[in-house]
XYZ file of C-alpha atoms in Angstrom:
660
model
C 9.984 22.596 59.878
C 10.005 18.802 60.085
C 12.680 17.164 57.988
C 11.179 14.899 55.418
C 11.530 11.167 54.683
C 10.022 10.802 51.200
C 10.875 7.599 49.419
C 13.622 7.904 46.765
C 12.910 8.093 43.062
C 16.260 6.423 42.206
C 15.439 2.725 41.855
C 18.061 1.751 39.303
C 20.222 0.048 41.937
C 17.475 -2.323 42.889
C 17.004 -3.588 39.365
C 20.388 -3.185 37.680
C 22.874 -3.956 40.450
C 22.986 -7.785 39.970
C 23.804 -7.367 36.278
C 26.295 -4.553 36.833
C 27.945 -6.502 39.642
C 28.780 -9.353 37.332
C 30.031 -7.022 34.601
C 32.198 -4.991 37.002
C 33.646 -8.045 38.674
C 34.537 -9.557 35.340
C 36.105 -6.398 33.898
C 37.562 -4.449 36.855
C 38.606 -7.115 39.330
C 40.394 -9.902 37.408
C 43.325 -9.785 39.840
C 41.073 -10.177 42.873
C 41.526 -13.277 45.033
C 37.915 -14.026 44.185
C 39.024 -14.988 40.711
C 37.477 -14.218 37.370
C 34.935 -16.934 36.739
C 31.281 -15.870 36.361
C 30.365 -17.839 39.463
C 32.867 -15.897 41.551
C 32.048 -12.575 39.857
C 28.451 -12.802 41.019
C 29.578 -13.093 44.663
C 31.842 -10.038 44.750
C 31.006 -7.969 47.825
C 33.870 -5.454 47.971
C 36.744 -4.140 45.939
C 40.163 -5.434 47.028
C 43.575 -3.716 47.151
C 45.064 -5.588 44.200
C 46.664 -2.732 42.317
C 50.012 -1.133 42.989
C 49.812 2.340 44.504
C 53.550 2.863 44.184
C 53.403 2.162 40.442
C 50.183 4.134 39.885
C 50.002 6.756 37.069
C 50.262 10.326 38.463
C 49.499 13.075 35.988
C 48.025 16.581 35.582
C 45.508 17.808 33.036
C 44.052 21.226 32.508
C 40.332 21.134 31.639
C 38.654 23.946 29.678
C 35.673 25.354 31.643
C 34.350 27.297 28.600
C 34.152 30.383 30.845
C 36.364 33.457 30.844
C 36.049 34.517 34.462
C 39.107 36.688 34.499
C 38.176 38.387 31.184
C 41.606 37.881 29.615
C 40.154 36.911 26.223
C 40.600 33.147 26.572
C 38.574 30.519 28.370
C 39.773 29.397 31.756
C 41.444 26.040 32.381
C 41.364 24.337 35.772
C 44.197 22.099 36.972
C 43.270 18.466 37.622
C 45.705 16.136 39.414
C 45.061 12.450 38.861
C 46.367 9.195 40.348
C 45.061 5.950 38.883
C 46.033 2.246 38.744
C 48.575 1.520 35.992
C 47.583 -2.145 35.638
C 44.055 -1.205 34.676
C 45.399 1.198 32.030
C 47.714 -1.499 30.609
C 44.875 -3.924 30.232
C 42.445 -1.396 28.795
C 40.098 -1.517 31.772
C 38.288 1.753 32.577
C 37.903 2.832 36.199
C 35.527 5.067 38.167
C 36.558 8.296 39.805
C 36.520 9.731 43.313
C 36.814 13.521 42.962
C 37.461 16.298 45.509
C 37.248 19.808 44.009
C 38.674 22.397 46.389
C 40.078 25.971 46.670
C 42.375 24.895 49.560
C 45.080 22.807 47.965
C 47.703 25.479 48.190
C 46.459 28.260 50.516
C 45.186 26.375 53.523
C 45.389 22.627 53.255
C 42.979 19.788 53.697
C 42.220 17.562 56.661
C 43.210 17.698 60.307
C 46.895 17.998 59.354
C 46.345 20.705 56.733
C 47.844 18.835 53.823
C 48.566 20.660 50.625
C 49.417 19.296 47.161
C 53.096 18.872 46.373
C 54.899 18.385 43.029
C 58.289 17.259 41.883
C 60.775 19.425 39.938
C 58.864 18.721 36.707
C 55.505 19.652 38.111
C 54.342 16.069 38.448
C 51.992 15.576 41.426
C 53.539 13.802 44.426
C 51.330 14.323 47.474
C 47.537 13.980 47.169
C 45.964 15.269 50.432
C 43.784 12.985 52.504
C 43.518 9.257 52.370
C 41.233 8.759 49.349
C 44.070 8.049 46.941
C 46.016 5.793 49.257
C 43.020 3.663 50.030
C 40.918 3.596 46.866
C 43.526 3.583 44.024
C 44.731 0.081 45.007
C 41.062 -0.977 44.916
C 40.555 0.032 41.320
C 39.521 3.673 41.546
C 41.104 6.863 40.204
C 41.379 9.847 42.578
C 41.002 13.267 41.004
C 41.754 16.467 42.866
C 40.590 19.715 41.140
C 41.893 23.199 41.844
C 38.933 25.484 41.590
C 39.265 28.443 39.170
C 41.542 31.114 40.522
C 43.348 28.791 42.989
C 46.673 26.967 42.968
C 47.502 26.127 39.314
C 44.157 27.043 37.706
C 43.141 30.030 35.549
C 40.170 32.236 36.249
C 38.841 33.708 39.465
C 37.187 32.505 42.646
C 33.518 33.517 42.809
C 32.568 31.729 46.074
C 30.014 29.190 45.060
C 28.992 30.935 41.876
C 29.031 29.893 38.248
C 32.845 29.764 37.955
C 33.290 27.609 41.066
C 30.641 25.109 40.067
C 31.736 24.961 36.425
C 35.260 24.326 37.569
C 34.175 20.901 38.845
C 31.322 20.227 36.463
C 33.648 20.662 33.479
C 35.858 17.916 34.918
C 32.899 15.532 35.247
C 32.065 16.349 31.603
C 35.718 15.678 30.646
C 35.622 12.338 32.379
C 32.571 11.533 30.288
C 34.035 12.731 26.979
C 32.028 15.996 26.830
C 34.810 18.556 27.586
C 38.374 19.169 26.480
C 41.451 18.659 28.570
C 45.001 19.745 27.751
C 48.473 18.682 28.764
C 49.431 22.196 29.896
C 47.950 25.331 31.501
C 48.185 27.078 28.153
C 48.696 25.534 24.790
C 49.586 21.885 25.100
C 48.022 18.878 23.474
C 44.424 17.723 23.927
C 44.071 14.937 26.441
C 41.167 12.520 26.669
C 40.099 10.622 29.815
C 40.036 7.342 27.889
C 40.843 5.500 31.119
C 37.627 6.672 32.840
C 34.300 4.834 32.699
C 32.655 8.212 33.505
C 31.130 7.108 36.800
C 32.121 9.823 39.287
C 31.648 10.345 42.981
C 32.369 13.757 44.569
C 33.403 14.079 48.182
C 34.681 16.866 50.371
C 34.324 18.768 53.608
C 33.101 22.368 53.911
C 33.807 24.346 50.714
C 34.661 21.114 48.909
C 31.373 19.466 49.927
C 29.562 22.667 48.982
C 30.930 22.354 45.416
C 29.672 18.723 45.385
C 26.189 20.019 46.296
C 26.339 22.673 43.632
C 27.548 20.333 40.883
C 24.908 17.744 41.764
C 22.290 20.492 41.527
C 23.194 20.993 37.826
C 22.013 17.473 37.062
C 25.267 16.670 35.263
C 25.351 13.155 33.766
C 27.935 10.804 35.117
C 27.924 12.122 38.688
C 26.616 9.067 40.495
C 27.014 10.039 44.122
C 28.128 12.887 46.388
C 29.386 12.849 49.949
C 29.117 16.400 51.327
C 30.656 16.837 54.764
C 29.665 19.965 56.733
C 28.610 21.549 53.427
C 26.811 24.716 52.469
C 23.539 24.505 50.547
C 22.866 28.262 50.172
C 25.635 30.822 50.429
C 23.267 33.536 51.729
C 22.579 31.328 54.720
C 26.326 31.077 55.362
C 26.699 34.837 55.679
C 23.232 35.867 56.961
C 20.254 34.585 58.941
C 17.118 36.293 57.728
C 18.903 39.592 57.338
C 21.177 39.371 60.452
C 24.896 39.217 59.542
C 26.711 36.166 60.840
C 30.206 37.346 60.012
C 32.035 40.658 59.824
C 32.753 40.390 56.129
C 31.251 38.946 53.016
C 32.364 36.452 50.261
C 34.974 38.816 48.933
C 37.086 38.167 52.003
C 36.979 34.417 51.492
C 37.724 34.744 47.748
C 40.806 36.793 48.463
C 41.975 34.323 51.107
C 41.927 31.331 48.811
C 42.976 32.911 45.517
C 46.463 32.313 44.099
C 48.898 35.212 43.970
C 48.452 35.396 40.200
C 44.669 35.642 40.598
C 44.978 38.605 42.957
C 46.281 40.675 40.065
C 43.616 39.705 37.555
C 40.458 39.265 39.591
C 39.732 42.779 40.915
C 36.492 43.029 38.854
C 35.214 39.740 40.298
C 36.057 40.928 43.797
C 34.096 44.131 43.232
C 31.097 42.141 42.044
C 31.271 40.064 45.216
C 31.282 43.223 47.350
C 28.510 45.027 45.420
C 26.298 41.923 45.215
C 26.460 41.081 48.918
C 25.395 44.227 50.829
C 25.903 44.026 54.615
C 22.197 44.999 54.988
C 21.434 41.302 54.656
C 19.072 41.880 51.723
C 18.788 39.115 49.160
C 20.269 39.880 45.775
C 20.834 38.125 42.477
C 24.282 37.110 43.688
C 22.689 34.935 46.317
C 20.099 33.453 43.927
C 22.998 32.221 41.822
C 24.542 30.563 44.877
C 21.407 28.881 46.259
C 21.424 25.166 45.323
C 18.272 24.214 47.182
C 15.730 25.090 44.410
C 17.673 22.881 41.994
C 17.652 19.774 44.223
C 14.967 18.449 41.781
C 17.755 18.152 39.165
C 19.976 15.951 41.325
C 20.625 12.539 39.725
C 23.281 11.383 42.292
C 22.741 9.653 45.584
C 23.716 11.710 48.638
C 25.584 10.641 51.786
C 25.475 13.721 53.996
C 27.633 14.141 57.105
C 27.359 17.094 59.522
C 28.292 18.101 63.070
C 25.232 19.091 65.009
C 27.332 21.662 66.807
C 28.919 23.072 63.651
C 28.806 26.845 64.241
C 30.697 27.545 61.018
C 28.507 25.751 58.513
C 25.422 25.450 60.572
C 22.934 22.628 60.221
C 20.364 24.905 58.667
C 22.247 24.111 55.470
C 21.772 20.412 56.005
C 18.107 20.703 56.977
C 16.939 22.596 53.987
C 19.046 20.529 51.573
C 17.804 17.268 53.094
C 14.195 18.379 52.754
C 14.640 19.449 49.131
C 16.362 16.148 48.260
C 13.531 14.237 49.986
C 10.919 16.111 47.957
C 12.879 15.255 44.827
C 13.047 11.545 45.815
C 16.823 11.383 45.996
C 18.391 8.339 47.562
C 20.052 9.504 50.796
C 22.026 8.567 53.878
C 23.114 10.727 56.837
C 25.542 10.835 59.723
C 25.121 13.394 62.489
C 27.880 13.809 65.106
C 28.096 15.813 68.318
C 31.206 17.615 66.970
C 31.594 20.938 65.364
C 33.148 21.431 61.861
C 34.967 18.081 61.842
C 35.524 15.385 59.245
C 34.269 11.871 60.169
C 37.794 10.573 59.490
C 38.629 12.392 62.743
C 35.775 11.330 64.945
C 34.810 7.782 63.762
C 37.726 6.764 61.541
C 37.472 2.995 61.258
C 33.722 2.894 60.729
C 33.914 5.831 58.343
C 36.458 4.217 56.033
C 34.530 0.938 56.001
C 31.194 2.663 55.302
C 32.603 4.931 52.614
C 34.233 1.940 50.996
C 30.882 0.159 50.806
C 29.186 3.326 49.573
C 31.581 3.941 46.687
C 31.691 0.225 45.807
C 27.913 0.219 45.431
C 27.374 3.497 43.578
C 30.545 3.599 41.479
C 31.426 -0.093 40.946
C 27.845 -1.402 41.082
C 28.582 -4.028 43.756
C 25.462 -5.317 45.481
C 26.670 -5.031 49.031
C 23.408 -3.878 50.596
C 24.581 -0.457 51.755
C 21.416 1.167 50.366
C 19.342 -1.162 52.607
C 21.149 -0.319 55.839
C 19.640 2.224 58.307
C 19.429 5.701 56.773
C 20.796 7.568 59.779
C 23.713 7.185 62.207
C 23.522 9.672 65.139
C 26.027 10.246 67.880
C 24.206 10.264 71.208
C 27.248 10.727 73.451
C 30.943 10.918 72.639
C 31.752 7.851 70.497
C 28.306 6.293 71.183
C 26.076 5.976 68.132
C 22.498 4.958 67.363
C 20.788 4.257 64.048
C 17.384 4.959 62.553
C 15.822 3.189 59.596
C 14.581 6.530 58.262
C 15.382 10.048 59.330
C 13.698 11.844 60.988
C 12.277 8.797 62.667
C 8.691 7.664 62.124
C 6.322 9.280 64.596
C 8.091 12.667 64.671
C 5.570 15.458 64.685
C 5.673 19.242 64.878
C 4.518 20.201 68.359
C 3.781 23.793 69.500
C 5.253 24.826 72.849
C 4.583 28.211 74.331
C 6.433 30.475 76.803
C 4.648 32.074 79.743
C 5.541 34.059 82.892
C 6.545 32.006 85.891
C 5.976 32.552 89.597
C 9.430 34.128 89.865
C 9.576 37.488 88.015
C 11.882 37.271 85.055
C 11.991 33.446 85.084
C 9.498 31.986 82.602
C 7.972 28.589 81.995
C 7.595 26.540 78.773
C 4.575 24.310 78.123
C 1.632 23.775 75.811
C -0.682 26.440 77.264
C -0.833 29.820 75.684
C 0.082 32.757 77.908
C -2.748 35.021 78.952
C -3.335 38.148 76.775
C -1.107 40.972 77.842
C 1.613 38.753 79.306
C 5.087 40.052 78.379
C 8.769 39.567 78.857
C 11.465 42.123 78.056
C 15.209 42.217 77.518
C 17.854 44.706 76.361
C 20.364 43.601 73.672
C 23.814 43.170 75.153
C 26.341 42.237 72.394
C 28.876 41.175 75.005
C 26.845 38.118 75.995
C 26.407 34.837 74.165
C 24.006 31.908 74.200
C 26.255 30.238 76.813
C 25.865 33.191 79.128
C 22.066 33.237 78.711
C 21.773 29.508 79.303
C 23.889 29.652 82.470
C 21.435 32.259 83.830
C 18.209 30.735 82.613
C 16.899 30.207 86.127
C 17.558 33.795 87.296
C 16.241 37.108 85.952
C 18.810 38.989 83.867
C 18.427 42.014 81.669
C 19.753 40.554 78.396
C 17.453 37.610 77.815
C 14.046 36.076 78.273
C 14.343 32.487 79.482
C 11.664 29.759 79.686
C 11.895 26.124 80.781
C 9.801 23.078 81.488
C 9.756 21.232 84.736
C 11.951 18.096 84.851
C 10.906 15.551 82.233
C 9.490 12.192 83.367
C 10.339 10.615 80.013
C 13.136 11.122 77.485
C 12.173 13.716 74.871
C 13.721 13.486 71.384
C 13.806 16.425 69.037
C 14.633 15.350 65.495
C 14.619 17.784 62.599
C 14.198 21.542 62.158
C 12.047 23.789 64.316
C 10.895 27.409 64.305
C 10.263 30.086 66.877
C 7.700 32.778 66.094
C 8.159 35.929 68.051
C 6.015 39.110 68.401
C 8.319 41.828 69.673
C 8.087 45.598 70.172
C 11.513 47.366 69.781
C 12.576 50.585 71.358
C 14.823 51.526 68.435
C 14.799 51.417 64.616
C 16.822 48.216 64.328
C 16.958 44.948 66.320
C 18.403 41.478 66.061
C 16.867 38.406 67.612
C 18.301 35.052 68.691
C 16.398 31.897 69.789
C 18.138 28.897 71.328
C 17.036 25.524 72.699
C 18.772 24.296 75.797
C 19.011 20.889 77.492
C 19.129 21.801 81.186
C 20.855 18.946 83.032
C 24.295 17.374 83.583
C 25.972 15.597 80.722
C 29.350 14.815 79.215
C 29.547 16.040 75.631
C 32.148 16.797 72.956
C 33.763 20.126 73.647
C 32.600 21.756 70.395
C 33.793 25.108 71.650
C 37.361 23.922 72.029
C 40.184 24.328 69.560
C 39.478 20.992 67.912
C 35.648 21.450 67.968
C 35.194 18.145 69.760
C 38.384 16.246 68.973
C 41.946 16.186 70.264
C 44.776 15.185 67.958
C 47.345 12.692 69.368
C 50.874 11.797 68.224
C 50.217 8.161 67.196
C 49.282 7.341 63.592
C 47.124 4.769 61.858
C 47.465 3.791 58.245
C 44.702 3.557 55.658
C 45.962 2.219 52.382
C 49.334 2.192 50.663
C 52.086 4.824 50.941
C 54.910 6.161 48.851
C 57.928 8.162 49.959
C 56.069 11.375 49.113
C 52.567 10.406 50.082
C 51.925 8.612 53.375
C 48.700 6.760 54.154
C 49.308 7.220 57.847
C 47.497 9.956 59.738
C 47.499 11.193 63.366
C 45.036 9.536 65.678
C 42.281 11.592 67.194
C 40.127 11.156 70.279
C 36.994 12.739 71.582
C 37.640 16.008 73.506
C 34.961 15.895 76.136
C 33.573 18.292 78.759
C 31.290 17.741 81.693
C 28.510 20.367 81.563
C 25.339 21.290 83.375
C 23.538 22.567 80.267
C 23.856 22.210 76.520
C 22.617 24.563 73.793
C 21.671 22.174 70.986
C 19.793 24.324 68.366
C 19.732 27.975 67.531
C 18.399 30.497 65.059
C 18.756 34.217 64.328
C 16.990 37.034 62.435
C 16.944 40.750 61.841
C 13.591 42.055 63.004
C 13.605 44.530 60.101
C 13.112 41.578 57.736
C 9.785 40.679 59.389
C 7.629 41.466 56.372
C 10.042 40.165 53.693
C 12.900 37.800 54.479
C 14.739 39.183 51.427
C 14.553 42.900 52.195
C 14.781 44.758 55.473
C 13.046 47.933 56.542
C 13.641 50.368 59.435
C 11.526 49.625 62.473
C 9.101 52.037 64.160
C 9.973 52.168 67.855
C 6.999 51.165 69.987
C 5.325 49.161 67.214
C 4.968 45.384 67.532
C 6.372 43.083 64.776
C 6.027 39.365 64.223
C 8.836 37.263 62.731
C 9.689 33.562 62.561
C 13.217 32.382 63.309
C 14.399 29.164 61.680
C 16.114 26.825 64.148
C 18.978 24.739 62.829
C 18.332 21.018 62.260
C 19.292 18.708 65.104
C 18.678 15.305 66.647
C 18.912 15.621 70.399
C 17.465 13.658 73.295
C 16.638 15.582 76.446
C 16.785 12.847 79.099
C 14.217 12.230 81.787
C 15.031 14.363 84.740
C 16.413 17.157 82.611
C 14.473 20.259 81.497
C 13.961 21.721 78.057
C 14.690 25.435 77.830
C 13.890 28.134 75.287
C 15.755 31.446 75.358
C 14.939 34.545 73.269
C 17.480 37.331 73.260
C 19.361 39.781 70.982
C 22.925 39.548 69.691
C 24.517 36.100 70.146
C 28.067 37.235 70.854
C 30.714 35.541 68.677
C 28.096 34.279 66.223
C 25.906 37.229 65.282
C 26.880 40.779 64.393
C 25.030 43.386 66.541
C 22.498 45.830 65.072
C 23.219 49.494 64.628
C 21.372 50.369 67.782
C 20.962 48.946 71.291
C 17.279 48.063 71.468
C 15.092 46.952 74.338
C 12.544 44.421 73.104
C 9.252 43.502 74.719
C 7.854 40.105 73.801
C 4.121 39.525 73.572
C 4.067 36.026 75.074
C 0.498 35.353 73.959
C 1.727 35.653 70.359
C 5.082 33.871 70.774
C 5.556 30.140 70.293
C 7.980 27.398 69.238
C 7.158 24.606 66.772
C 9.511 21.765 67.502
C 9.889 18.315 65.855
C 9.161 15.989 68.798
C 9.354 12.227 68.598
C 6.759 11.526 71.290
C 4.987 13.793 73.763
C 6.228 16.252 76.400
C 5.793 14.751 79.860
C 6.911 16.607 82.967
C 6.969 16.001 86.748
C 3.974 16.902 88.883
C 1.674 17.882 86.030
C -0.508 16.549 83.260
C 1.307 16.081 79.937
C 2.174 19.482 78.518
C 1.585 21.563 81.691
C 4.586 23.523 82.878
C 4.697 24.913 86.458
C 7.586 27.225 87.253
C 10.926 25.569 88.132
C 12.843 26.668 91.147
C 15.754 29.049 90.349
C 19.157 27.429 90.607
C 21.355 28.660 93.423
C 24.471 28.396 91.151
C 25.247 29.348 87.648
C 25.046 26.383 85.301
C 28.270 25.482 83.555
C 28.376 24.792 79.795
C 30.465 25.054 76.693
C 31.709 28.507 75.848
C 30.537 29.578 72.429
C 33.565 29.703 70.065
C 34.179 33.049 68.360
C 34.453 32.662 64.616
C 36.794 35.441 63.607
C 36.429 35.168 59.830
C 34.179 33.375 57.384
C 36.585 30.591 56.344
C 34.928 27.129 56.141
C 38.170 25.206 56.509
C 38.551 22.538 59.215
C-alpha cells in the first residue's frame, strides 16, 4: 500500500503565526537579547536560553484520572514531575509544556544511558531523564514527566496502551488546561492548579512513550498542539501479531508485569488476567485489541505530528509508522518524518546536533507560535547511508506508484526470477518450514536451491530503483499440514556498508566522551555520552519484511485450521521503507516460513507449495524497473553465486519490551 501525501487540513499556522509571534515575543521573551519592543518582537526566530535552570521550580503533582483501574474504591492519581522557569512564574507569564509520559521512569530507564527519575529526601524531583528539561526550560518551556498508572509513584494499573494508559497522560493535558484536578500528594493533599501553564502542550517520547503520544492525540484532546512519536506503536495488535502469526513468545501481560511498580503487583491481578484472557495466542482479534488501535481515530487528531522511525526497527516495526502515516494523511494532519537506517534508536543517538536544532524549531513553532518556517521545510529526511541524509519535499515522493512484480521459475532449478511477466499456469515453487533459519539465512542462499525458502531475483539493475512506502505480497500456497506461517522479505543483493542494526546498539556504538545540551545542576547533567554509527560491510541487505498465519487467509481477525492439500490465498503486508537499490545490484523477493528470532513457529512443520501464477508483489516504486540485457521489466535468470552472501544477522528479540 502506497503511503499517502494528502495536504494537511491544519492551516492555522499560516494565518495566525504572525500575530501569535508578536504576542509570544512580547509576553514570554522579555529577557531575550532581542529586546521587548514591538519591532523586535516581530523578528523573533527562536527562543533563547535566558532563564535559570539551576533556579527553576521543581515540583510534583498527582493528577486525578477519574478512573479506578485497581478497583480500590477511589479514582487513580498519576504522579507528574515538573520543572519550569522561576522567572516566568514570578512575573506572571505562562509557559508551554513539553511532556513525556512513560512507564519506564523507575523500572527500566530512558535514553541510551537508561536514566531513571531521582528524588531528594523529601520526595522532590532531582533528575529528569533525557535532555528536554536541560535544554528547553532555560528557553521558556516547562518539562513535565508523567508516570503512567501503575508505575513508579502513580496509582492504578498498567493496561498496555488501553484506557488507563492513555487517560494517564490525557488527564495531565486536561489539568494543564484547567479541566482536571491535581493534588499536592498521592492521597489527600490540597488541590493544585496549573496556573503557570498556557495549556499549549507537546508530547514526545520513544517507543512506549511515543505510543502514548499517538494514543492521546487520537482522543482529540484540546491543548495538545503537537506530538513527536519516536519508534512508536500505532496498533498494539500489530506489535504482538502479524495477521495471526505471533511475533513474541508472550502477550501484553508480560510487559505490564515488567513495568509495574512493586505496589501495583499486589493490586493489579485482575487487570493482568484481563490482559491474558483478551489476548489469546491464537492471534485472533479481540475487543482488547480494538481498544488499543489508534489508527481508526486518526481523524480526531488535532496536533501536528513529527514522526521518527528506524527503517530496521525489528522491535516496533515500520508497519506501525506506515498505517499511522496513511491515516494521518487521510485526516489532513500536518506532518513531518525522519527515517534512519538504525533499529530501535532515538535520533539523539544517531543525528544529535541536527536533531536538537530541528526539535527546537519544531517546538518553537507549534508551542510558542514563532514563525520560523519549519512547516515549510522538506517533509522527509531519510538516511541513505550511515550519517548521509537526503530530503524530500513530500513523502512518499511524487511519482511513486504501486508496481506489480511477479516471481517465476528460473533456468536453475530452485532459483527463481523476479520481473513483470506472470509465471505460466502450473508453475510452482516449494519449501519446508525450518524454524531454525532466519531471513538472513534465506538471503545468503538466494542464488542456490535450499529446502527452507523460495527465492526470486531480478538481473542487475541498470538504473537506481527506489522503493518508498508500504508494499504487499499476495501468495497462493498449498500446505501439507493444518497450520502454516508465511514470511516475505525484500532483499537488496549487492555490496554496501550499512548500520549494523543487528548489533547490540542496533546501529550505534556508545563512546566515552560527552557533549552537553543545555544547563546542568549537581543532580541533573545536560551532558550525554557521544555515539557513532556502528557499521558493517555486507553483500546483501534485507530492507522490508512481512508475516502472516495462513489460517487467517479468509479473515485477518480470526484463524481457521487448514485443510492439507488445499490451496489458500493470503496477502502479507510489508513494512514501510524507503530504500534505493543501486544500479548494478539486484532486487530479491523471498517467501518462506518461520523467520527465526522474529516469528513464532506454527504448531506443525508444513511443506508449502506456491502457485507462482497466482503469486505477486505490489511494491511502491519511484520510477520503473530496468535491468541488464532485457527490455524494462523482463527478468532472465541470474547466475548462482559461488559463495554465500554475507549480511547482518537478524537480532533475536527475547521479550516484548519496547525500551531502547
